[in-house]
Amino acid sequence: MTQWAPQIGLVMFVAMVVLMALRVPIAAAMFIPGLVGYGLMSDSATTLNFLKGSAVARLTVYELSVIPLFLLMGQFATQGGLSRDLFKAAAAMVGHVRGGLAMASVLSAGAFGAVCGSSVATSATITQVAYPEMRRHGYQGRLSTASLAAGGTLGILIPPSVPLVVYAILTEQNIAKLFAAAIIPGVVAMLGYLVVIGLYARARPEMAPLTPALSWPERGSALLSIWPILAVFVVVFGGIYGGLFSPTEGAGVGAVLTLLVGLAKKELKSAGLKAALLSTAETTAMVFMIFLGADMMNATLALTEMPKMVALWVSGLPVAPLGIVTAVLVLYIVLGCVMDELSMLLLTIPVIFPAVMALDLWGLSYELKALWFGILVLMTVSFGLIAPPVGLNVYVVNSLARDVPMRETYTGLMPFLAWDLVRLVVLLWVPALSLWLVGQLFTR
């Protein structure tokens, strides 16, 4: 069947898309066509042998243990009431300015993302705290839900980030360096969202009424309440970049510290602890099932030699390298409208990454090029989280803010999406935005 390899690869991809359109779980939508294709490309004994070894090989990868540990840290933070303290502190500082409560939701989402790693978890957690407050003070639903959905993307833009961990494992890159490369672009994203909210609120003041300012002692008290969260962040990332422990060990330390903070605050009860463990287990199982499905699909694609053919074809195109990277990012934006970020990465990186690495981009070394491209991909998949028609963050926020039509949320998100595009273009043309901090923290 080797002479039919390209055709088999194409049929597999079409079958996968059809299964996704039929609402088949993504892991199964990738696994089933991959298994059929693998069987057609090899004999039954080889196929069974692959099935026997692939799951064990994937599930025993030590680096993957960082995913459930970071998820657990985020769950302990959620159940321990840390998100409420973050929002109260941010609202105390900026809540009195025009659009201040919406800005506070973005700031608290960015801070919560620094101990979470999941966009969906950040959106859901901050929405439960911030949305009732915004509505109580007369904020309109459009600005409120749009700010929360956009702010939720900071859960993966600001390290730790589960998609970045997946990218690091797929491309064999250093997780700590990728986290460092994401910090400045993540902060820039957050500051841009604040500017968008400020301009939005000034153009439509009825959307965000002014609220009374708190006294300085009240602001100081609110800020003092978040010192445990800051301490966890400093210990975890200070330890990682200071060489005291690896990212996996740092995730474990962070999970333990967040648990202790929740217990010390007497917010994390037995029911919350059980919910945190169960949610972490469910999300981890989902992620690893997607891993197994993608492994099956990618193994078959490797037999068809499609990644190699794509890399050779792309490197031979009479197009500027940046033009090719731009086309890849547009592809991710389109895929992001119908797929979640992990599925996109697991399916496309094995094919696209070798092609991009074969290009001469700004004269960067292989490692720096891989780091820069990883942040570009991260920024692009975050765009899909709030873009129509299937922005996952939008669905999460609107499931908690049922009084706001989804159409209103998408309308409110247009300025945020415009900023996301501008930010992506800047990062494409200014690699130093993501690579400067890597050079400062690590010796090459």
CSV table of N, CA and C in Angstrom, one decimal, residues 5 8-17 19-20 24-43 46-48 50-51 54 290-304 306 347:
chain,number,residue,atom,x,y,z
A,5,ALA,N,0.3,5.8,-0.3
A,5,ALA,CA,0.5,6.5,1.0
A,5,ALA,C,-0.1,7.9,1.0
A,8,ILE,N,-3.9,7.8,1.2
A,8,ILE,CA,-4.4,7.3,2.5
A,8,ILE,C,-4.3,8.4,3.5
A,9,GLY,N,-3.2,9.2,3.5
A,9,GLY,CA,-3.0,10.3,4.4
A,9,GLY,C,-4.1,11.4,4.2
A,10,LEU,N,-4.5,11.7,3.0
A,10,LEU,CA,-5.5,12.7,2.7
A,10,LEU,C,-6.9,12.2,3.2
A,11,VAL,N,-7.2,10.9,2.9
A,11,VAL,CA,-8.5,10.3,3.3
A,11,VAL,C,-8.6,10.3,4.8
A,12,MET,N,-7.5,10.0,5.5
A,12,MET,CA,-7.5,10.0,7.0
A,12,MET,C,-7.8,11.4,7.5
A,13,PHE,N,-7.2,12.4,6.9
A,13,PHE,CA,-7.5,13.8,7.4
A,13,PHE,C,-8.9,14.2,7.2
A,14,VAL,N,-9.5,13.8,6.0
A,14,VAL,CA,-10.9,14.1,5.7
A,14,VAL,C,-11.8,13.4,6.6
A,15,ALA,N,-11.5,12.1,6.9
A,15,ALA,CA,-12.3,11.3,7.8
A,15,ALA,C,-12.3,11.9,9.2
A,16,MET,N,-11.1,12.4,9.6
A,16,MET,CA,-11.0,13.0,11.0
A,16,MET,C,-11.9,14.3,11.0
A,17,VAL,N,-11.9,15.1,10.0
A,17,VAL,CA,-12.7,16.3,10.0
A,17,VAL,C,-14.2,16.0,10.0
A,19,LEU,N,-15.6,13.3,11.2
A,19,LEU,CA,-16.0,12.8,12.6
A,19,LEU,C,-16.1,13.9,13.6
A,20,MET,N,-15.2,14.9,13.5
A,20,MET,CA,-15.3,16.1,14.4
A,20,MET,C,-16.6,16.8,14.1
A,24,VAL,N,-18.1,13.7,17.2
A,24,VAL,CA,-17.4,12.6,17.9
A,24,VAL,C,-16.3,13.2,18.7
A,25,PRO,N,-16.0,12.7,19.9
A,25,PRO,CA,-14.9,13.3,20.8
A,25,PRO,C,-13.6,13.3,20.0
A,26,ILE,N,-12.9,14.4,20.2
A,26,ILE,CA,-11.7,14.7,19.4
A,26,ILE,C,-10.7,13.6,19.4
A,27,ALA,N,-10.5,13.0,20.6
A,27,ALA,CA,-9.5,11.9,20.8
A,27,ALA,C,-9.9,10.8,19.8
A,28,ALA,N,-11.2,10.4,19.8
A,28,ALA,CA,-11.6,9.3,19.0
A,28,ALA,C,-11.6,9.7,17.5
A,29,ALA,N,-11.9,10.9,17.2
A,29,ALA,CA,-11.9,11.4,15.8
A,29,ALA,C,-10.5,11.3,15.2
A,30,MET,N,-9.5,11.5,16.0
A,30,MET,CA,-8.1,11.3,15.5
A,30,MET,C,-7.6,9.8,15.6
A,31,PHE,N,-8.1,9.1,16.6
A,31,PHE,CA,-7.6,7.8,16.8
A,31,PHE,C,-8.1,6.8,15.7
A,32,ILE,N,-9.4,6.9,15.4
A,32,ILE,CA,-10.0,5.9,14.5
A,32,ILE,C,-9.5,6.0,13.1
A,33,PRO,N,-9.4,7.2,12.5
A,33,PRO,CA,-8.8,7.2,11.1
A,33,PRO,C,-7.3,6.8,11.2
A,34,GLY,N,-6.7,7.2,12.2
A,34,GLY,CA,-5.2,6.9,12.4
A,34,GLY,C,-5.0,5.4,12.4
A,35,LEU,N,-5.9,4.7,13.2
A,35,LEU,CA,-5.8,3.2,13.4
A,35,LEU,C,-6.1,2.5,12.0
A,36,VAL,N,-7.1,2.9,11.3
A,36,VAL,CA,-7.4,2.3,10.0
A,36,VAL,C,-6.3,2.6,9.0
A,37,GLY,N,-5.8,3.8,9.0
A,37,GLY,CA,-4.7,4.1,8.1
A,37,GLY,C,-3.4,3.3,8.4
A,38,TYR,N,-3.1,3.2,9.7
A,38,TYR,CA,-2.0,2.4,10.1
A,38,TYR,C,-2.1,0.9,9.7
A,39,GLY,N,-3.3,0.4,9.8
A,39,GLY,CA,-3.6,-1.0,9.4
A,39,GLY,C,-3.4,-1.2,7.9
A,40,LEU,N,-3.8,-0.2,7.2
A,40,LEU,CA,-3.6,-0.3,5.7
A,40,LEU,C,-2.2,-0.1,5.3
A,41,MET,N,-1.4,0.6,6.1
A,41,MET,CA,0.0,0.8,5.7
A,41,MET,C,0.9,-0.3,6.2
A,42,SER,N,0.5,-1.1,7.1
A,42,SER,CA,1.3,-2.2,7.6
A,42,SER,C,0.5,-3.4,7.9
A,43,ASP,N,1.1,-4.5,8.4
A,43,ASP,CA,0.4,-5.7,8.7
A,43,ASP,C,-0.3,-5.6,10.1
A,46,THR,N,2.2,-5.7,13.2
A,46,THR,CA,2.8,-4.5,13.5
A,46,THR,C,1.9,-3.5,14.1
A,47,THR,N,0.6,-3.5,13.6
A,47,THR,CA,-0.4,-2.6,14.2
A,47,THR,C,-0.7,-2.9,15.6
A,48,LEU,N,-0.8,-4.2,15.9
A,48,LEU,CA,-1.1,-4.6,17.3
A,48,LEU,C,0.1,-4.2,18.2
A,50,PHE,N,2.2,-1.8,17.8
A,50,PHE,CA,2.2,-0.3,18.0
A,50,PHE,C,1.2,0.0,19.1
A,51,LEU,N,0.0,-0.6,19.0
A,51,LEU,CA,-1.0,-0.3,20.0
A,51,LEU,C,-0.6,-0.7,21.4
A,54,SER,N,2.5,2.0,22.3
A,54,SER,CA,2.3,3.5,22.2
A,54,SER,C,1.7,4.1,23.5
A,290,ILE,N,-6.5,12.7,24.3
A,290,ILE,CA,-6.2,13.5,23.1
A,290,ILE,C,-4.8,13.2,22.6
A,291,PHE,N,-3.8,13.0,23.6
A,291,PHE,CA,-2.5,12.7,23.3
A,291,PHE,C,-2.4,11.3,22.5
A,292,LEU,N,-3.2,10.3,23.1
A,292,LEU,CA,-3.2,9.0,22.5
A,292,LEU,C,-3.8,9.0,21.1
A,293,GLY,N,-4.9,9.8,20.9
A,293,GLY,CA,-5.5,9.9,19.6
A,293,GLY,C,-4.5,10.5,18.6
A,294,ALA,N,-3.9,11.6,19.0
A,294,ALA,CA,-2.9,12.3,18.1
A,294,ALA,C,-1.7,11.5,17.8
A,295,ASP,N,-1.3,10.7,18.8
A,295,ASP,CA,-0.1,9.8,18.5
A,295,ASP,C,-0.5,8.8,17.5
A,296,MET,N,-1.7,8.2,17.5
A,296,MET,CA,-2.1,7.3,16.5
A,296,MET,C,-2.1,7.9,15.1
A,297,MET,N,-2.7,9.1,15.0
A,297,MET,CA,-2.8,9.8,13.8
A,297,MET,C,-1.4,10.2,13.2
A,298,ASN,N,-0.6,10.7,14.1
A,298,ASN,CA,0.7,11.2,13.7
A,298,ASN,C,1.7,10.0,13.3
A,299,ALA,N,1.5,8.9,13.9
A,299,ALA,CA,2.3,7.7,13.6
A,299,ALA,C,1.9,7.3,12.1
A,300,THR,N,0.7,7.3,11.8
A,300,THR,CA,0.2,6.9,10.5
A,300,THR,C,0.7,8.0,9.4
A,301,LEU,N,0.6,9.3,9.8
A,301,LEU,CA,1.1,10.3,8.9
A,301,LEU,C,2.6,10.1,8.7
A,302,ALA,N,3.4,9.7,9.7
A,302,ALA,CA,4.8,9.5,9.5
A,302,ALA,C,5.0,8.3,8.5
A,303,LEU,N,4.2,7.3,8.5
A,303,LEU,CA,4.3,6.2,7.6
A,303,LEU,C,4.1,6.7,6.2
A,304,THR,N,3.1,7.6,6.0
A,304,THR,CA,2.8,8.2,4.7
A,304,THR,C,3.9,9.2,4.2
A,306,MET,N,4.1,12.2,5.0
A,306,MET,CA,3.5,13.5,4.7
A,306,MET,C,4.3,14.6,5.4
A,347,LEU,N,-2.1,17.8,16.6
A,347,LEU,CA,-2.3,17.3,15.2
A,347,LEU,C,-1.4,18.0,14.2
